[in-house]
mmCIF file of C-alpha atoms in Angstrom:
data_model
loop_
_atom_site.group_PDB
_atom_site.id
_atom_site.type_symbol
_atom_site.label_atom_id
_atom_site.label_comp_id
_atom_site.label_asym_id
_atom_site.label_seq_id
_atom_site.Cartn_x
_atom_site.Cartn_y
_atom_site.Cartn_z
ATOM 1 C CA UNK X 247 -31.175 -33.284 -108.574
ATOM 2 C CA UNK X 248 -29.946 -29.699 -108.321
ATOM 3 C CA UNK X 249 -30.128 -27.433 -105.280
ATOM 4 C CA UNK X 250 -32.928 -25.496 -106.982
ATOM 5 C CA UNK X 251 -34.990 -28.616 -107.675
ATOM 6 C CA UNK X 252 -34.505 -29.919 -104.151
ATOM 7 C CA UNK X 253 -35.423 -26.527 -102.682
ATOM 8 C CA UNK X 254 -38.732 -26.632 -104.589
ATOM 9 C CA UNK X 255 -39.488 -30.061 -103.134
ATOM 10 C CA UNK X 256 -38.565 -28.866 -99.633
ATOM 11 C CA UNK X 257 -40.900 -25.872 -99.871
ATOM 12 C CA UNK X 258 -43.754 -28.088 -101.034
ATOM 13 C CA UNK X 259 -43.355 -31.088 -98.731
ATOM 14 C CA UNK X 260 -41.252 -30.276 -95.635
ATOM 15 C CA UNK X 261 -42.962 -28.658 -92.644
ATOM 16 C CA UNK X 262 -41.861 -25.043 -92.280
ATOM 17 C CA UNK X 263 -40.865 -25.512 -88.650
ATOM 18 C CA UNK X 264 -38.502 -28.338 -89.612
ATOM 19 C CA UNK X 265 -37.164 -26.923 -92.881
ATOM 20 C CA UNK X 266 -33.627 -25.555 -93.031
ATOM 21 C CA UNK X 267 -33.272 -21.981 -94.308
ATOM 22 C CA UNK X 268 -30.198 -23.192 -96.203
ATOM 23 C CA UNK X 269 -30.927 -23.620 -99.915
ATOM 24 C CA UNK X 270 -27.897 -25.843 -100.462
ATOM 25 C CA UNK X 271 -28.288 -29.619 -100.160
ATOM 26 C CA UNK X 272 -25.460 -31.915 -99.074
ATOM 27 C CA UNK X 273 -24.500 -34.538 -101.633
ATOM 28 C CA UNK X 274 -21.282 -36.070 -100.301
ATOM 29 C CA UNK X 275 -18.589 -35.296 -97.746
ATOM 30 C CA UNK X 276 -15.264 -36.424 -96.361
ATOM 31 C CA UNK X 277 -13.601 -35.342 -93.121
ATOM 32 C CA UNK X 278 -14.019 -31.529 -93.005
ATOM 33 C CA UNK X 279 -15.176 -30.976 -96.599
ATOM 34 C CA UNK X 280 -18.667 -31.220 -98.087
ATOM 35 C CA UNK X 281 -20.031 -30.842 -101.618
ATOM 36 C CA UNK X 282 -23.576 -29.732 -102.370
ATOM 37 C CA UNK X 283 -25.983 -30.973 -105.040
ATOM 38 C CA UNK X 284 -24.521 -28.496 -107.557
ATOM 39 C CA UNK X 285 -20.962 -29.618 -106.841
ATOM 40 C CA UNK X 286 -19.947 -26.582 -104.755
ATOM 41 C CA UNK X 287 -17.305 -27.415 -102.149
ATOM 42 C CA UNK X 288 -17.813 -26.237 -98.559
ATOM 43 C CA UNK X 289 -15.445 -26.341 -95.606
ATOM 44 C CA UNK X 290 -17.349 -27.588 -92.570
ATOM 45 C CA UNK X 291 -16.785 -25.660 -89.328
ATOM 46 C CA UNK X 292 -20.126 -26.901 -87.905
ATOM 47 C CA UNK X 293 -19.651 -30.665 -87.908
ATOM 48 C CA UNK X 294 -23.385 -31.356 -87.981
ATOM 49 C CA UNK X 295 -23.580 -29.257 -84.765
ATOM 50 C CA UNK X 296 -20.789 -31.100 -82.977
ATOM 51 C CA UNK X 297 -21.586 -34.586 -84.281
ATOM 52 C CA UNK X 298 -18.510 -35.120 -86.446
ATOM 53 C CA UNK X 299 -15.521 -34.762 -84.127
ATOM 54 C CA UNK X 300 -13.673 -37.381 -86.183
ATOM 55 C CA UNK X 301 -14.984 -36.041 -89.485
ATOM 56 C CA UNK X 302 -17.465 -36.963 -92.177
ATOM 57 C CA UNK X 303 -17.446 -40.648 -93.127
ATOM 58 C CA UNK X 304 -14.347 -41.744 -91.226
ATOM 59 C CA UNK X 305 -13.223 -44.906 -93.079
ATOM 60 C CA UNK X 306 -13.106 -47.053 -89.941
ATOM 61 C CA UNK X 307 -16.658 -46.054 -88.974
ATOM 62 C CA UNK X 308 -17.988 -46.688 -92.475
ATOM 63 C CA UNK X 309 -16.332 -50.128 -92.484
ATOM 64 C CA UNK X 310 -17.799 -51.020 -89.087
ATOM 65 C CA UNK X 311 -21.311 -50.033 -90.198
ATOM 66 C CA UNK X 312 -21.011 -52.027 -93.443
ATOM 67 C CA UNK X 313 -19.779 -55.095 -91.569
ATOM 68 C CA UNK X 314 -22.699 -54.859 -89.118
ATOM 69 C CA UNK X 315 -25.200 -54.555 -91.981
ATOM 70 C CA UNK X 316 -24.046 -57.957 -93.229
ATOM 71 C CA UNK X 317 -24.982 -59.515 -89.873
ATOM 72 C CA UNK X 318 -27.903 -57.777 -88.159
ATOM 73 C CA UNK X 319 -29.859 -54.537 -88.542
ATOM 74 C CA UNK X 320 -32.589 -54.733 -85.906
ATOM 75 C CA UNK X 321 -34.213 -56.972 -83.315
ATOM 76 C CA UNK X 322 -35.144 -54.400 -80.596
ATOM 77 C CA UNK X 323 -32.687 -55.097 -77.813
ATOM 78 C CA UNK X 324 -35.474 -55.503 -75.234
ATOM 79 C CA UNK X 325 -36.806 -58.447 -77.302
ATOM 80 C CA UNK X 326 -33.528 -60.032 -78.409
ATOM 81 C CA UNK X 327 -30.319 -58.381 -77.150
ATOM 82 C CA UNK X 328 -27.067 -58.446 -79.094
ATOM 83 C CA UNK X 329 -23.343 -58.161 -78.498
ATOM 84 C CA UNK X 330 -22.832 -54.563 -79.616
ATOM 85 C CA UNK X 331 -25.168 -53.129 -76.986
ATOM 86 C CA UNK X 332 -23.509 -54.828 -74.028
ATOM 87 C CA UNK X 333 -19.962 -54.246 -75.324
ATOM 88 C CA UNK X 334 -20.679 -50.546 -75.781
ATOM 89 C CA UNK X 335 -22.243 -50.389 -72.317
ATOM 90 C CA UNK X 336 -19.068 -51.921 -70.882
ATOM 91 C CA UNK X 337 -16.867 -49.424 -72.726
ATOM 92 C CA UNK X 338 -18.906 -46.424 -71.589
ATOM 93 C CA UNK X 339 -18.965 -47.697 -68.012
ATOM 94 C CA UNK X 340 -15.167 -47.875 -68.018
ATOM 95 C CA UNK X 341 -14.497 -44.340 -69.261
ATOM 96 C CA UNK X 342 -17.340 -42.124 -67.988
ATOM 97 C CA UNK X 343 -16.617 -40.010 -64.861
ATOM 98 C CA UNK X 344 -19.523 -40.999 -62.616
ATOM 99 C CA UNK X 345 -19.449 -41.977 -58.953
ATOM 100 C CA UNK X 346 -18.826 -45.672 -58.316
ATOM 101 C CA UNK X 347 -19.590 -48.480 -60.745
ATOM 102 C CA UNK X 348 -21.469 -47.244 -63.808
ATOM 103 C CA UNK X 349 -24.340 -48.857 -65.673
ATOM 104 C CA UNK X 350 -25.668 -47.757 -69.049
ATOM 105 C CA UNK X 351 -28.857 -47.263 -71.022
ATOM 106 C CA UNK X 352 -28.628 -46.506 -74.735
ATOM 107 C CA UNK X 353 -31.135 -44.294 -76.554
ATOM 108 C CA UNK X 354 -31.442 -42.483 -79.898
ATOM 109 C CA UNK X 355 -30.955 -38.748 -79.309
ATOM 110 C CA UNK X 356 -29.656 -36.250 -76.813
ATOM 111 C CA UNK X 357 -33.171 -35.214 -75.795
ATOM 112 C CA UNK X 358 -34.156 -38.827 -75.239
ATOM 113 C CA UNK X 359 -31.084 -39.291 -73.052
ATOM 114 C CA UNK X 360 -32.054 -36.280 -70.901
ATOM 115 C CA UNK X 361 -35.664 -37.465 -70.605
ATOM 116 C CA UNK X 362 -34.511 -40.863 -69.374
ATOM 117 C CA UNK X 363 -31.907 -39.385 -67.043
ATOM 118 C CA UNK X 364 -34.655 -37.422 -65.316
ATOM 119 C CA UNK X 365 -36.926 -40.491 -65.164
ATOM 120 C CA UNK X 366 -34.088 -42.388 -63.476
ATOM 121 C CA UNK X 367 -33.393 -39.517 -61.060
ATOM 122 C CA UNK X 368 -37.046 -39.401 -60.012
ATOM 123 C CA UNK X 369 -37.126 -43.152 -59.492
ATOM 124 C CA UNK X 370 -33.880 -43.117 -57.532
ATOM 125 C CA UNK X 371 -34.794 -40.226 -55.215
ATOM 126 C CA UNK X 372 -38.577 -40.425 -54.961
ATOM 127 C CA UNK X 373 -38.641 -36.697 -55.751
ATOM 128 C CA UNK X 374 -40.053 -34.836 -58.750
ATOM 129 C CA UNK X 375 -38.363 -31.445 -59.235
ATOM 130 C CA UNK X 376 -35.414 -30.614 -61.437
ATOM 131 C CA UNK X 377 -33.259 -27.479 -61.362
ATOM 132 C CA UNK X 378 -31.602 -26.368 -64.600
ATOM 133 C CA UNK X 379 -29.664 -23.246 -65.609
ATOM 134 C CA UNK X 380 -30.183 -20.123 -67.681
ATOM 135 C CA UNK X 381 -28.716 -20.601 -71.141
ATOM 136 C CA UNK X 382 -28.788 -24.383 -70.991
ATOM 137 C CA UNK X 383 -30.031 -26.456 -73.903
ATOM 138 C CA UNK X 384 -31.268 -30.013 -73.450
ATOM 139 C CA UNK X 385 -33.586 -30.808 -76.372
ATOM 140 C CA UNK X 386 -36.890 -30.311 -78.177
ATOM 141 C CA UNK X 387 -39.187 -32.842 -76.502
ATOM 142 C CA UNK X 388 -41.665 -31.313 -74.079
ATOM 143 C CA UNK X 389 -39.704 -32.068 -70.903
ATOM 144 C CA UNK X 390 -36.405 -30.951 -72.388
ATOM 145 C CA UNK X 391 -38.015 -27.808 -73.825
ATOM 146 C CA UNK X 392 -39.118 -26.991 -70.296
ATOM 147 C CA UNK X 393 -35.560 -27.612 -69.101
ATOM 148 C CA UNK X 394 -33.992 -25.318 -71.701
ATOM 149 C CA UNK X 395 -32.746 -22.010 -70.325
ATOM 150 C CA UNK X 396 -33.741 -20.090 -73.453
ATOM 151 C CA UNK X 397 -37.361 -19.847 -74.585
ATOM 152 C CA UNK X 398 -37.180 -18.863 -78.273
ATOM 153 C CA UNK X 399 -37.205 -20.587 -80.687
ATOM 154 C CA UNK X 400 -37.658 -23.845 -78.775
ATOM 155 C CA UNK X 401 -40.852 -23.194 -76.772
ATOM 156 C CA UNK X 402 -42.492 -20.792 -79.235
ATOM 157 C CA UNK X 403 -46.073 -21.709 -80.221
ATOM 158 C CA UNK X 404 -46.155 -24.925 -78.186
ATOM 159 C CA UNK X 405 -48.258 -23.919 -75.191
ATOM 160 C CA UNK X 406 -47.653 -24.688 -71.512
ATOM 161 C CA UNK X 407 -44.482 -26.535 -70.616
ATOM 162 C CA UNK X 408 -44.361 -29.423 -68.094
ATOM 163 C CA UNK X 409 -44.093 -28.340 -64.484
ATOM 164 C CA UNK X 410 -41.585 -29.201 -61.740
ATOM 165 C CA UNK X 411 -38.754 -27.537 -63.686
ATOM 166 C CA UNK X 412 -36.964 -24.605 -62.055
ATOM 167 C CA UNK X 413 -34.104 -22.399 -63.127
ATOM 168 C CA UNK X 414 -30.947 -20.917 -61.631
ATOM 169 C CA UNK X 415 -28.328 -18.488 -63.020
ATOM 170 C CA UNK X 416 -25.329 -19.895 -64.893
ATOM 171 C CA UNK X 417 -22.002 -18.151 -64.171
ATOM 172 C CA UNK X 418 -21.021 -15.911 -67.104
ATOM 173 C CA UNK X 419 -18.941 -13.058 -65.621
ATOM 174 C CA UNK X 420 -18.582 -11.372 -69.031
ATOM 175 C CA UNK X 421 -22.348 -10.774 -68.981
ATOM 176 C CA UNK X 422 -22.513 -9.810 -65.327
ATOM 177 C CA UNK X 423 -23.172 -13.117 -63.555
ATOM 178 C CA UNK X 424 -20.316 -14.078 -61.236
ATOM 179 C CA UNK X 425 -19.876 -17.548 -59.811
ATOM 180 C CA UNK X 426 -20.869 -16.247 -56.372
ATOM 181 C CA UNK X 427 -24.059 -14.698 -57.777
ATOM 182 C CA UNK X 428 -24.881 -17.935 -59.607
ATOM 183 C CA UNK X 429 -24.541 -19.955 -56.398
ATOM 184 C CA UNK X 430 -26.636 -17.419 -54.496
ATOM 185 C CA UNK X 431 -29.255 -17.673 -57.220
ATOM 186 C CA UNK X 432 -29.269 -21.459 -56.945
ATOM 187 C CA UNK X 433 -29.711 -21.267 -53.181
ATOM 188 C CA UNK X 434 -32.613 -18.834 -53.691
ATOM 189 C CA UNK X 435 -34.221 -21.217 -56.216
ATOM 190 C CA UNK X 436 -33.979 -23.941 -53.594
ATOM 191 C CA UNK X 437 -35.549 -21.619 -51.020
ATOM 192 C CA UNK X 438 -38.297 -20.097 -53.159
ATOM 193 C CA UNK X 439 -39.210 -22.758 -55.712
ATOM 194 C CA UNK X 440 -37.682 -26.187 -55.294
ATOM 195 C CA UNK X 441 -36.696 -27.222 -51.765
ATOM 196 C CA UNK X 442 -33.909 -29.784 -51.509
ATOM 197 C CA UNK X 443 -36.228 -32.529 -50.267
ATOM 198 C CA UNK X 444 -38.362 -32.114 -53.405
ATOM 199 C CA UNK X 445 -35.457 -31.833 -55.883
ATOM 200 C CA UNK X 446 -34.508 -35.009 -57.717
ATOM 201 C CA UNK X 447 -31.679 -33.541 -59.782
ATOM 202 C CA UNK X 448 -29.616 -30.543 -60.745
ATOM 203 C CA UNK X 449 -28.864 -30.651 -64.470
ATOM 204 C CA UNK X 450 -26.266 -28.625 -66.315
ATOM 205 C CA UNK X 451 -23.971 -28.550 -69.317
ATOM 206 C CA UNK X 452 -20.310 -28.278 -68.222
ATOM 207 C CA UNK X 453 -19.904 -26.050 -71.287
ATOM 208 C CA UNK X 454 -23.052 -24.300 -72.498
ATOM 209 C CA UNK X 455 -23.676 -25.344 -76.102
ATOM 210 C CA UNK X 456 -26.475 -23.354 -77.712
ATOM 211 C CA UNK X 457 -26.102 -20.939 -74.787
ATOM 212 C CA UNK X 458 -22.733 -19.660 -75.984
ATOM 213 C CA UNK X 459 -19.794 -21.999 -75.221
ATOM 214 C CA UNK X 460 -19.245 -20.762 -71.654
ATOM 215 C CA UNK X 461 -17.420 -23.307 -69.496
ATOM 216 C CA UNK X 462 -18.490 -23.789 -65.889
ATOM 217 C CA UNK X 463 -15.571 -23.067 -63.510
ATOM 218 C CA UNK X 464 -14.164 -26.056 -61.645
ATOM 219 C CA UNK X 465 -15.002 -24.382 -58.329
ATOM 220 C CA UNK X 466 -18.633 -24.011 -59.425
ATOM 221 C CA UNK X 467 -18.868 -27.686 -60.389
ATOM 222 C CA UNK X 468 -17.339 -28.685 -57.053
ATOM 223 C CA UNK X 469 -19.851 -26.488 -55.232
ATOM 224 C CA UNK X 470 -22.711 -28.165 -57.104
ATOM 225 C CA UNK X 471 -21.302 -31.577 -56.246
ATOM 226 C CA UNK X 472 -21.276 -30.649 -52.541
ATOM 227 C CA UNK X 473 -24.804 -29.222 -52.637
ATOM 228 C CA UNK X 474 -26.046 -32.432 -54.242
ATOM 229 C CA UNK X 475 -24.152 -34.660 -51.794
ATOM 230 C CA UNK X 476 -25.392 -32.697 -48.776
ATOM 231 C CA UNK X 477 -29.023 -32.864 -49.900
ATOM 232 C CA UNK X 478 -29.434 -36.257 -51.582
ATOM 233 C CA UNK X 479 -29.830 -34.627 -55.016
ATOM 234 C CA UNK X 480 -28.441 -36.250 -58.168
ATOM 235 C CA UNK X 481 -26.010 -34.247 -60.294
ATOM 236 C CA UNK X 482 -26.803 -34.849 -63.975
ATOM 237 C CA UNK X 483 -24.201 -33.540 -66.411
ATOM 238 C CA UNK X 484 -25.287 -33.058 -70.035
ATOM 239 C CA UNK X 485 -22.301 -33.848 -72.278
ATOM 240 C CA UNK X 486 -24.306 -34.229 -75.485
ATOM 241 C CA UNK X 487 -22.327 -31.480 -77.269
ATOM 242 C CA UNK X 488 -19.197 -31.279 -75.115
ATOM 243 C CA UNK X 489 -18.443 -35.007 -74.977
ATOM 244 C CA UNK X 490 -16.307 -37.318 -77.081
ATOM 245 C CA UNK X 491 -13.184 -35.225 -77.406
ATOM 246 C CA UNK X 492 -14.667 -31.809 -78.076
ATOM 247 C CA UNK X 493 -12.731 -30.173 -75.235
ATOM 248 C CA UNK X 494 -9.450 -32.112 -75.221
ATOM 249 C CA UNK X 495 -10.831 -34.726 -72.812
ATOM 250 C CA UNK X 496 -13.277 -37.502 -73.561
ATOM 251 C CA UNK X 497 -15.766 -35.580 -71.388
ATOM 252 C CA UNK X 498 -15.576 -31.907 -70.422
ATOM 253 C CA UNK X 499 -16.316 -32.792 -66.796
ATOM 254 C CA UNK X 500 -12.907 -34.481 -66.583
ATOM 255 C CA UNK X 501 -11.174 -31.083 -66.601
ATOM 256 C CA UNK X 502 -12.642 -30.455 -63.139
ATOM 257 C CA UNK X 503 -12.034 -33.795 -61.454
ATOM 258 C CA UNK X 504 -15.706 -33.809 -60.391
ATOM 259 C CA UNK X 505 -17.779 -36.963 -60.816
ATOM 260 C CA UNK X 506 -21.462 -36.870 -61.742
ATOM 261 C CA UNK X 507 -24.236 -39.216 -60.684
ATOM 262 C CA UNK X 508 -25.485 -39.430 -64.268
ATOM 263 C CA UNK X 509 -23.946 -38.227 -67.543
ATOM 264 C CA UNK X 510 -25.813 -37.968 -70.846
ATOM 265 C CA UNK X 511 -24.071 -38.090 -74.221
ATOM 266 C CA UNK X 512 -24.846 -38.301 -77.946
ATOM 267 C CA UNK X 513 -23.660 -36.327 -81.043
ATOM 268 C CA UNK X 514 -20.031 -37.389 -81.736
ATOM 269 C CA UNK X 515 -20.518 -40.661 -79.891
ATOM 270 C CA UNK X 516 -20.985 -42.555 -83.180
ATOM 271 C CA UNK X 517 -19.689 -40.084 -85.805
ATOM 272 C CA UNK X 518 -23.114 -39.374 -87.296
ATOM 273 C CA UNK X 519 -25.132 -42.480 -86.480
ATOM 274 C CA UNK X 520 -28.145 -41.741 -84.230
ATOM 275 C CA UNK X 521 -27.360 -42.950 -80.723
ATOM 276 C CA UNK X 522 -27.172 -41.548 -77.214
ATOM 277 C CA UNK X 523 -26.417 -42.875 -73.760
ATOM 278 C CA UNK X 524 -27.295 -42.379 -70.122
ATOM 279 C CA UNK X 525 -24.407 -43.499 -67.901
ATOM 280 C CA UNK X 526 -24.836 -43.412 -64.142
ATOM 281 C CA UNK X 527 -24.031 -44.931 -60.784
ATOM 282 C CA UNK X 528 -25.381 -48.484 -60.729
ATOM 283 C CA UNK X 529 -27.770 -48.080 -57.787
ATOM 284 C CA UNK X 530 -29.416 -45.084 -59.491
ATOM 285 C CA UNK X 531 -29.558 -46.704 -62.923
ATOM 286 C CA UNK X 532 -31.171 -49.828 -61.423
ATOM 287 C CA UNK X 533 -33.782 -47.895 -59.422
ATOM 288 C CA UNK X 534 -36.750 -48.089 -61.806
ATOM 289 C CA UNK X 535 -38.874 -51.184 -62.376
ATOM 290 C CA UNK X 536 -38.656 -53.914 -65.030
ATOM 291 C CA UNK X 537 -39.231 -52.742 -68.620
ATOM 292 C CA UNK X 538 -39.443 -49.100 -67.436
ATOM 293 C CA UNK X 539 -36.684 -47.899 -69.772
ATOM 294 C CA UNK X 540 -36.294 -48.556 -73.474
ATOM 295 C CA UNK X 541 -37.576 -47.926 -76.970
ATOM 296 C CA UNK X 542 -37.907 -49.695 -80.278
ATOM 297 C CA UNK X 543 -34.672 -48.427 -81.813
ATOM 298 C CA UNK X 544 -32.590 -47.653 -78.718
ATOM 299 C CA UNK X 545 -28.980 -48.723 -79.166
ATOM 300 C CA UNK X 546 -29.441 -50.090 -82.680
ATOM 301 C CA UNK X 547 -26.837 -52.641 -83.863
ATOM 302 C CA UNK X 548 -25.454 -50.354 -86.569
ATOM 303 C CA UNK X 549 -25.150 -47.366 -84.227
ATOM 304 C CA UNK X 550 -23.456 -49.513 -81.568
ATOM 305 C CA UNK X 551 -20.975 -50.793 -84.165
ATOM 306 C CA UNK X 552 -20.180 -47.211 -85.143
ATOM 307 C CA UNK X 553 -19.727 -46.108 -81.527
ATOM 308 C CA UNK X 554 -17.387 -49.011 -80.754
ATOM 309 C CA UNK X 555 -15.334 -48.100 -83.821
ATOM 310 C CA UNK X 556 -15.167 -44.478 -82.604
ATOM 311 C CA UNK X 557 -13.363 -45.688 -79.478
ATOM 312 C CA UNK X 558 -10.831 -47.494 -81.661
ATOM 313 C CA UNK X 559 -10.225 -44.362 -83.721
ATOM 314 C CA UNK X 560 -9.710 -42.277 -80.569
ATOM 315 C CA UNK X 561 -6.980 -44.655 -79.443
ATOM 316 C CA UNK X 562 -5.291 -45.303 -82.791
ATOM 317 C CA UNK X 563 -5.249 -41.684 -84.001
ATOM 318 C CA UNK X 564 -4.644 -39.835 -80.697
ATOM 319 C CA UNK X 565 -7.869 -37.870 -81.117
ATOM 320 C CA UNK X 566 -7.599 -36.264 -77.670
ATOM 321 C CA UNK X 567 -4.071 -35.067 -78.464
ATOM 322 C CA UNK X 568 -5.301 -33.664 -81.773
ATOM 323 C CA UNK X 569 -8.145 -31.968 -79.937
ATOM 324 C CA UNK X 570 -5.758 -30.227 -77.545
ATOM 325 C CA UNK X 571 -3.527 -29.054 -80.387
ATOM 326 C CA UNK X 572 -6.506 -27.777 -82.400
ATOM 327 C CA UNK X 573 -7.691 -25.835 -79.358
ATOM 328 C CA UNK X 574 -4.283 -24.184 -79.046
ATOM 329 C CA UNK X 575 -4.326 -23.155 -82.715
ATOM 330 C CA UNK X 576 -7.808 -21.666 -82.430
ATOM 331 C CA UNK X 577 -6.971 -19.784 -79.248
ATOM 332 C CA UNK X 578 -3.892 -18.253 -80.828
ATOM 333 C CA UNK X 579 -5.766 -17.129 -83.929
ATOM 334 C CA UNK X 580 -8.811 -15.839 -82.029
ATOM 335 C CA UNK X 581 -6.593 -13.861 -79.656
ATOM 336 C CA UNK X 582 -4.981 -12.183 -82.668
ATOM 337 C CA UNK X 583 -8.429 -11.291 -84.002
ATOM 338 C CA UNK X 584 -9.475 -9.888 -80.635
ATOM 339 C CA UNK X 585 -6.493 -7.551 -80.762
ATOM 340 C CA UNK X 586 -7.011 -6.745 -84.442
ATOM 341 C CA UNK X 587 -10.773 -6.198 -84.686
ATOM 342 C CA UNK X 588 -12.874 -3.727 -82.688
ATOM 343 C CA UNK X 589 -15.929 -5.970 -82.677
ATOM 344 C CA UNK X 590 -14.274 -9.240 -81.608
ATOM 345 C CA UNK X 591 -14.197 -9.862 -77.857
ATOM 346 C CA UNK X 592 -14.388 -12.493 -75.111
ATOM 347 C CA UNK X 593 -12.305 -15.123 -76.899
ATOM 348 C CA UNK X 594 -12.761 -18.391 -75.035
ATOM 349 C CA UNK X 595 -12.536 -22.117 -75.384
ATOM 350 C CA UNK X 596 -12.131 -25.357 -73.520
ATOM 351 C CA UNK X 597 -9.908 -27.129 -76.005
ATOM 352 C CA UNK X 598 -11.374 -26.635 -79.489
ATOM 353 C CA UNK X 599 -14.892 -26.027 -78.132
ATOM 354 C CA UNK X 600 -14.083 -22.428 -78.922
ATOM 355 C CA UNK X 601 -15.946 -19.185 -79.552
ATOM 356 C CA UNK X 602 -15.865 -15.403 -79.467
ATOM 357 C CA UNK X 603 -18.435 -12.621 -79.423
ATOM 358 C CA UNK X 604 -19.341 -9.848 -81.811
ATOM 359 C CA UNK X 605 -19.838 -6.663 -79.797
ATOM 360 C CA UNK X 606 -20.255 -2.946 -80.425
ATOM 361 C CA UNK X 607 -17.008 -2.290 -78.548
ATOM 362 C CA UNK X 608 -14.844 -3.967 -75.947
ATOM 363 C CA UNK X 609 -15.889 -1.266 -73.491
ATOM 364 C CA UNK X 610 -19.665 -1.496 -73.924
ATOM 365 C CA UNK X 611 -19.803 -5.261 -74.574
ATOM 366 C CA UNK X 612 -23.132 -4.605 -76.310
ATOM 367 C CA UNK X 613 -23.995 -7.765 -78.301
ATOM 368 C CA UNK X 614 -24.230 -7.473 -82.093
ATOM 369 C CA UNK X 615 -26.297 -10.482 -83.222
ATOM 370 C CA UNK X 616 -26.894 -8.968 -86.665
ATOM 371 C CA UNK X 617 -23.148 -8.793 -87.244
ATOM 372 C CA UNK X 618 -22.710 -12.430 -86.211
ATOM 373 C CA UNK X 619 -25.501 -13.413 -88.606
ATOM 374 C CA UNK X 620 -23.936 -11.367 -91.399
ATOM 375 C CA UNK X 621 -20.611 -13.109 -90.889
ATOM 376 C CA UNK X 622 -22.122 -16.598 -91.060
ATOM 377 C CA UNK X 623 -24.012 -15.576 -94.216
ATOM 378 C CA UNK X 624 -20.915 -14.162 -95.897
ATOM 379 C CA UNK X 625 -18.868 -17.192 -94.837
ATOM 380 C CA UNK X 626 -21.414 -19.445 -96.537
ATOM 381 C CA UNK X 627 -21.093 -17.426 -99.739
ATOM 382 C CA UNK X 628 -17.332 -17.931 -99.572
ATOM 383 C CA UNK X 629 -17.627 -21.689 -99.051
ATOM 384 C CA UNK X 630 -17.537 -22.076 -95.248
ATOM 385 C CA UNK X 631 -20.214 -23.522 -92.947
ATOM 386 C CA UNK X 632 -20.118 -21.504 -89.710
ATOM 387 C CA UNK X 633 -22.596 -21.281 -86.821
ATOM 388 C CA UNK X 634 -23.615 -18.603 -84.354
ATOM 389 C CA UNK X 635 -25.176 -19.208 -80.932
ATOM 390 C CA UNK X 636 -25.634 -17.693 -77.489
ATOM 391 C CA UNK X 637 -28.346 -16.077 -75.384
ATOM 392 C CA UNK X 638 -27.847 -12.887 -77.405
ATOM 393 C CA UNK X 639 -27.141 -14.571 -80.748
ATOM 394 C CA UNK X 640 -23.806 -12.766 -81.076
ATOM 395 C CA UNK X 641 -21.387 -15.663 -80.505
ATOM 396 C CA UNK X 642 -19.529 -17.378 -83.326
ATOM 397 C CA UNK X 643 -18.830 -20.993 -82.362
ATOM 398 C CA UNK X 644 -16.449 -23.446 -83.957
ATOM 399 C CA UNK X 645 -17.156 -27.176 -84.248
ATOM 400 C CA UNK X 646 -14.921 -28.309 -87.088
ATOM 401 C CA UNK X 647 -13.779 -31.940 -86.966
ATOM 402 C CA UNK X 648 -10.810 -32.502 -84.664
ATOM 403 C CA UNK X 649 -9.318 -34.452 -87.576
ATOM 404 C CA UNK X 650 -9.364 -31.461 -89.947
ATOM 405 C CA UNK X 651 -6.261 -31.164 -92.125
ATOM 406 C CA UNK X 652 -4.011 -28.172 -91.326
ATOM 407 C CA UNK X 653 -4.345 -26.750 -94.843
ATOM 408 C CA UNK X 654 -8.150 -26.874 -94.743
ATOM 409 C CA UNK X 655 -8.223 -25.415 -91.229
ATOM 410 C CA UNK X 656 -6.090 -22.506 -92.422
ATOM 411 C CA UNK X 657 -8.277 -22.041 -95.511
ATOM 412 C CA UNK X 658 -11.386 -21.866 -93.327
ATOM 413 C CA UNK X 659 -9.844 -19.505 -90.781
ATOM 414 C CA UNK X 660 -8.716 -17.235 -93.630
ATOM 415 C CA UNK X 661 -12.345 -17.035 -94.795
ATOM 416 C CA UNK X 662 -13.461 -16.068 -91.278
ATOM 417 C CA UNK X 663 -10.799 -13.357 -91.192
ATOM 418 C CA UNK X 664 -11.947 -12.007 -94.556
ATOM 419 C CA UNK X 665 -15.534 -11.891 -93.276
ATOM 420 C CA UNK X 666 -14.479 -10.084 -90.091
ATOM 421 C CA UNK X 667 -12.741 -7.463 -92.211
ATOM 422 C CA UNK X 668 -15.574 -7.032 -94.704
ATOM 423 C CA UNK X 669 -18.514 -7.059 -92.269
ATOM 424 C CA UNK X 670 -16.655 -4.954 -89.695
ATOM 425 C CA UNK X 671 -15.880 -2.352 -92.323
#
């Protein structure tokens, strides 16, 4: 079917709140290239929103999924467990930076991982409250909507959010929030809203995802670790978007040397298959009662097979090395654009989890969300999938596969540069 025919079906049958505004429909893809239903080629700088760090349809992942399909598709691991689940749990336990020996629960999505992490934290501490941060994004279930540090579009129209969720400032000096002010704000939250002895967990992204690709300073993460240790609070680090090689490390938290009590992950964990994980210190993970954690599809055999194959690809193809080198290339190019274009500012990135802002001027720093939107629109017309994000909607973020070929990377960056010239003019 053509894009036009599929668009007609979408308008008739897909709920408006779930329907993409994009009128192109993906037909097939490989690595960093995608073709729509009409045969138009697109370069993918979005990666399914950070899901495809090793590219569309990596051959080793496809082979692992096909091999698993010949053996077992589903039993529900709580009814009849299988090898893939426990092998993946072992692998995650070995590599995830949490305190002490780690145990693992597998789930289906990032939001489901965050929901379960909070359930575990409440069981482990006997407390109910959670403190999150402005600009954070954790999901679209009710509890994770309440945890999000940005109301629209996630909470719009959905009525009261669950209680026991409190907020603190996230350090973004470019927008006027220093690390010292963020820590003061957290201390005030703990004085005014959520006392330490009622706080089960502090939850944050080490690099804000939807909130604008701002990395938390190492000193801030160390301060949070101390606050949690001093008060019996669990530190939950949300690596759903920043994990699995997006920042040059397997997990962004590794740049700081800090260890979490619980880490959540999903997205690039299985190169497109739906799976997530909660990895935490064994005594915390074992704190809830029998059959208290689970779900029909959690840790499905095919998704586990894909995730195990992802680990093999990371080792065989030096994905972390490629990630570091890609980050260096992006930083060099973005820095040139910042010098070249009036409206480009605040170039930043932890590895290739990179971004910059569209602003009225470098002096005013006034966000220009309409310009960011115009650039993503023009990029799409020129054959490039590009995303914006941020509290002000003025950040252009880059999530191309780490495995992208140099020639295709350059082709995509050239399109961005053309759009900066045309929209800026």
